[in-house]
CSV table of C-alpha atoms in Angstrom, one decimal:
chain,number,residue,atom,x,y,z
A,402,ASN,CA,0.2,-0.3,-0.1
A,403,ALA,CA,1.3,3.6,-1.4
A,404,GLY,CA,-0.5,5.4,1.3
A,405,VAL,CA,0.2,9.6,0.5
A,406,THR,CA,2.3,10.1,-2.1
A,407,GLN,CA,4.1,13.3,-2.7
A,408,THR,CA,7.0,14.4,-5.2
A,409,PRO,CA,9.2,15.6,-5.5
A,410,LYS,CA,11.2,14.9,-2.6
A,411,PHE,CA,13.7,18.0,-2.7
A,412,GLN,CA,13.2,21.1,-4.8
A,413,VAL,CA,15.3,23.9,-4.5
A,414,LEU,CA,13.5,27.6,-6.8
A,415,LYS,CA,15.2,31.5,-7.0
A,416,THR,CA,12.8,34.0,-5.6
A,417,GLY,CA,10.5,34.6,-8.4
A,418,GLN,CA,10.1,31.0,-9.9
A,419,SER,CA,7.0,28.8,-9.5
A,420,MET,CA,6.7,25.3,-9.0
A,421,THR,CA,4.0,22.7,-8.2
A,422,LEU,CA,4.1,19.9,-5.0
A,423,GLN,CA,2.5,16.9,-6.1
A,424,CYS,CA,0.2,14.7,-4.2
A,425,ALA,CA,-1.9,11.7,-4.3
A,426,GLN,CA,-3.4,9.0,-1.9
A,427,ASP,CA,-4.4,5.4,-2.4
A,428,MET,CA,-6.6,5.2,0.5
A,429,ASN,CA,-10.3,6.5,-1.0
A,430,HIS,CA,-10.0,9.9,1.4
A,431,ASN,CA,-12.2,12.0,0.8
A,432,SER,CA,-10.5,14.7,2.8
A,433,MET,CA,-6.9,16.2,1.4
A,434,TYR,CA,-4.7,18.2,3.8
A,435,TRP,CA,-1.6,20.5,3.6
A,436,TYR,CA,0.8,21.4,5.7
A,437,ARG,CA,4.4,23.4,6.0
A,438,GLN,CA,6.2,22.4,8.9
A,439,ASP,CA,8.8,25.3,10.0
A,440,PRO,CA,11.0,24.5,13.2
A,441,GLY,CA,9.7,25.3,16.2
A,442,MET,CA,6.5,25.3,15.3
A,443,GLY,CA,5.0,22.5,14.4
A,444,LEU,CA,2.8,22.3,11.4
A,445,ARG,CA,0.5,24.7,10.2
A,446,LEU,CA,-2.9,24.0,8.3
A,447,ILE,CA,-2.1,26.0,4.5
A,448,TYR,CA,-5.6,24.9,2.4
A,449,TYR,CA,-7.5,21.7,3.0
A,450,SER,CA,-10.5,19.9,0.5
A,451,ALA,CA,-12.8,18.2,2.4
A,452,SER,CA,-13.9,16.2,-0.8
A,453,GLU,CA,-13.5,16.3,-4.1
A,454,GLY,CA,-14.1,20.0,-5.7
A,455,THR,CA,-14.3,21.2,-2.7
A,456,THR,CA,-11.4,23.6,-1.4
A,457,ASP,CA,-10.7,25.6,1.9
A,458,LYS,CA,-8.0,27.9,3.4
A,459,GLY,CA,-6.0,26.7,6.7
A,460,GLU,CA,-3.9,29.4,8.6
A,461,VAL,CA,-1.0,30.0,6.6
A,462,PRO,CA,-2.7,29.9,2.7
A,463,ASN,CA,-1.5,33.1,1.4
A,464,GLY,CA,0.8,32.8,-1.4
A,465,TYR,CA,-0.1,29.3,-2.6
A,466,ASN,CA,-3.2,28.0,-4.7
A,467,VAL,CA,-4.3,24.6,-4.7
A,468,SER,CA,-6.4,22.0,-7.1
A,469,ARG,CA,-8.3,19.3,-6.5
A,470,LEU,CA,-7.8,17.8,-9.3
A,471,ASN,CA,-9.7,14.1,-8.8
A,472,LYS,CA,-10.3,12.2,-5.4
A,473,ARG,CA,-7.0,11.1,-5.1
A,474,GLU,CA,-4.7,14.3,-5.8
A,475,PHE,CA,-5.1,17.2,-4.3
A,476,SER,CA,-1.6,19.6,-5.7
A,477,LEU,CA,-0.2,22.7,-4.3
A,478,ARG,CA,1.1,25.9,-6.4
A,479,LEU,CA,3.2,28.5,-6.0
A,480,GLU,CA,3.3,31.7,-8.0
A,481,SER,CA,6.1,33.2,-7.1
A,482,ALA,CA,8.5,32.0,-4.8
A,483,ALA,CA,9.7,34.1,-2.0
A,484,PRO,CA,12.4,33.0,1.0
A,485,SER,CA,9.7,33.0,3.6
A,486,GLN,CA,8.2,29.6,1.3
A,487,THR,CA,11.2,27.5,2.1
A,488,SER,CA,10.0,24.8,4.5
A,489,VAL,CA,8.9,21.3,4.5
A,490,TYR,CA,5.5,20.8,2.7
A,491,PHE,CA,3.2,17.7,4.4
A,492,CYS,CA,0.7,16.3,2.0
A,493,ALA,CA,-2.1,14.5,4.3
A,494,SER,CA,-5.5,12.6,4.1
A,495,LYS,CA,-8.5,11.5,6.5
A,496,GLU,CA,-11.4,9.8,5.9
A,497,GLN,CA,-14.5,12.5,5.6
A,498,GLY,CA,-17.5,12.3,8.1
A,499,LEU,CA,-15.3,10.2,11.1
A,500,PHE,CA,-14.4,12.6,13.7
A,501,ASN,CA,-11.6,11.0,15.2
A,502,SER,CA,-10.1,8.9,12.3
A,503,PRO,CA,-6.0,9.8,11.8
A,504,LEU,CA,-4.6,11.4,9.3
A,505,HIS,CA,-2.4,10.1,7.1
A,506,PHE,CA,0.8,12.0,5.8
A,507,GLY,CA,3.0,12.0,3.1
A,508,ASN,CA,6.8,11.8,3.2
A,509,GLY,CA,7.2,15.5,2.6
A,510,THR,CA,8.4,18.2,0.2
A,511,ARG,CA,11.5,19.9,1.4
A,512,LEU,CA,11.5,23.5,-0.2
A,513,THR,CA,14.4,25.9,-0.3
A,514,VAL,CA,13.7,29.6,-1.9
A,515,THR,CA,16.9,31.4,-2.7
B,441,GLY,CA,-8.7,30.4,21.1
B,442,ASN,CA,-7.6,27.0,21.2
B,443,SER,CA,-3.4,25.9,21.2
B,444,VAL,CA,-1.5,23.4,22.6
B,445,THR,CA,2.1,24.0,24.4
B,446,GLN,CA,4.3,21.2,25.0
B,447,MET,CA,7.8,21.0,26.8
B,448,GLU,CA,10.6,22.3,24.3
B,449,GLY,CA,13.0,20.0,23.3
B,450,PRO,CA,15.5,17.9,22.7
B,451,VAL,CA,14.9,16.0,25.2
B,452,THR,CA,18.1,13.5,25.4
B,453,LEU,CA,17.6,10.1,27.0
B,454,SER,CA,19.8,7.1,28.3
B,455,GLU,CA,18.0,3.7,26.7
B,456,GLU,CA,15.6,1.7,29.4
B,457,ALA,CA,15.2,5.6,31.0
B,458,PHE,CA,11.7,6.5,31.8
B,459,LEU,CA,9.9,8.9,29.7
B,460,THR,CA,7.4,12.1,29.8
B,461,ILE,CA,6.9,14.7,26.9
B,462,ASN,CA,4.6,17.5,28.3
B,463,CYS,CA,1.6,18.8,26.7
B,464,THR,CA,-1.0,21.2,28.2
B,465,TYR,CA,-3.8,22.7,26.3
B,466,THR,CA,-6.5,25.4,26.0
B,467,ALA,CA,-9.5,24.8,24.3
B,468,THR,CA,-13.9,25.5,24.8
B,469,GLY,CA,-15.4,22.4,25.5
B,470,TYR,CA,-14.4,18.6,25.4
B,471,PRO,CA,-11.3,18.0,22.3
B,472,SER,CA,-10.5,15.2,21.5
B,473,LEU,CA,-6.7,15.3,22.2
B,474,PHE,CA,-3.8,13.2,19.6
B,475,TRP,CA,0.1,12.6,20.0
B,476,TYR,CA,1.7,12.0,16.4
B,477,VAL,CA,5.4,10.5,16.2
B,478,GLN,CA,7.7,11.7,13.2
B,479,TYR,CA,10.3,9.0,12.0
B,480,PRO,CA,13.6,10.8,10.8
B,481,GLY,CA,12.7,11.2,6.7
B,482,GLU,CA,9.6,9.8,7.1
B,483,GLY,CA,5.7,12.2,7.7
B,484,LEU,CA,3.7,12.4,10.6
B,485,GLN,CA,1.8,9.2,11.9
B,486,LEU,CA,-0.8,8.6,14.6
B,487,LEU,CA,0.6,7.2,18.3
B,488,LEU,CA,-2.6,7.4,20.6
B,489,LYS,CA,-5.5,9.6,20.8
B,490,ALA,CA,-8.4,10.2,23.6
B,491,THR,CA,-12.2,11.7,23.0
B,492,LYS,CA,-13.1,12.5,26.2
B,493,ALA,CA,-12.0,13.0,29.7
B,494,ASP,CA,-10.1,10.5,32.3
B,495,ASP,CA,-9.5,8.4,28.5
B,496,LYS,CA,-6.2,6.5,28.8
B,497,GLY,CA,-4.7,6.4,24.8
B,498,SER,CA,-1.9,3.8,24.0
B,499,ASN,CA,0.3,2.1,21.8
B,500,LYS,CA,3.4,1.0,21.3
B,501,GLY,CA,4.2,1.1,24.7
B,502,PHE,CA,3.5,5.0,25.5
B,503,GLU,CA,0.4,6.2,27.3
B,504,ALA,CA,-0.9,9.5,27.5
B,505,THR,CA,-4.3,10.3,29.7
B,506,TYR,CA,-6.3,13.1,28.7
B,507,ARG,CA,-6.9,15.0,31.8
B,508,LYS,CA,-9.6,17.8,31.9
B,509,GLU,CA,-8.9,19.1,35.3
B,510,THR,CA,-5.9,20.2,34.4
B,511,THR,CA,-6.4,20.4,30.8
B,512,SER,CA,-3.3,18.0,30.1
B,513,PHE,CA,-2.1,14.9,28.2
B,514,HIS,CA,0.9,14.2,29.0
B,515,LEU,CA,3.1,11.3,26.9
B,516,GLU,CA,4.9,8.8,28.7
B,517,LYS,CA,6.2,5.3,28.0
B,518,GLY,CA,8.1,3.0,30.7
B,519,SER,CA,11.0,1.7,29.1
B,520,VAL,CA,12.7,4.1,26.0
B,521,GLN,CA,14.7,2.3,22.9
B,522,VAL,CA,16.9,4.1,20.8
B,523,SER,CA,14.3,3.4,18.0
B,524,ASP,CA,12.3,5.5,19.8
B,525,SER,CA,14.1,8.7,18.9
B,526,ALA,CA,11.9,10.9,17.3
B,527,VAL,CA,10.0,14.0,16.8
B,528,TYR,CA,6.8,13.6,18.9
B,529,PHE,CA,3.8,16.4,18.2
B,530,CYS,CA,1.0,17.3,20.3
B,531,ALA,CA,-2.6,17.8,19.2
B,532,LEU,CA,-6.0,18.3,19.2
B,533,ARG,CA,-9.2,18.6,17.4
B,534,SER,CA,-12.4,20.1,18.6
B,535,MET,CA,-15.5,22.0,17.2
B,536,ASP,CA,-13.7,25.2,17.9
B,537,SER,CA,-11.3,24.8,15.0
B,538,ASN,CA,-14.1,24.1,12.5
B,539,TYR,CA,-12.9,20.5,13.3
B,540,GLN,CA,-8.5,21.6,12.2
B,541,LEU,CA,-6.1,19.6,14.3
B,542,ILE,CA,-4.1,22.0,16.2
B,543,TRP,CA,-0.5,21.5,16.5
B,544,GLY,CA,1.9,21.7,19.6
B,545,ALA,CA,5.6,23.2,18.5
B,546,GLY,CA,6.7,19.2,18.9
B,547,THR,CA,9.3,17.5,20.8
B,548,LYS,CA,12.4,16.2,20.0
B,549,LEU,CA,14.1,12.8,21.9
B,550,ILE,CA,16.8,11.6,21.5
B,551,ILE,CA,17.5,8.4,23.1
B,552,LYS,CA,21.6,7.0,23.3
B,553,PRO,CA,22.3,3.5,23.7
């Protein structure tokens, strides 16, 4: 079982460049999430998608866009990267409607913006 | 608003030592509480959870008890192993946070043989 797969694992961008982080899950989950992880700050929610066709802003959405391409895939786009977006990005999925069901995480994408 | 506070790390212990990682929370109502673990180079995975006061979550020798009176959910293990070296995150979920997880900053645990 692959679970949640994120690509790429590492990326270096120059300020102003754009890129898309890809995420796919094979667990038939309705809900998908994008987080960023910064030292000493835990995880912060960027965007989430409760179901196919819907997306909502999280705590730190500025500078990002998302697309829920289908039930499996949820991508995160940086249109014009900034050094403040240097971080580790995690995609996660969850069964919808089960309040306490766990989040399943990918292994992360480490992004550096110079 | 809701928040989670964890003890700062890193926490360094010898193998077979007793572990406590403190977690306290601020929330209205009755949140559900979680511990997630992140092994090096991996994503987070659920370690244990508790959904109501006085519940005890347990898994892989780790335990945590939901204490509403002290708003705490401390993680404990009686005898740690080198393989327990990881970053541990405390989190809560409640109606007030629109059912999204609110995360602590994480505590890095280092176990020396």
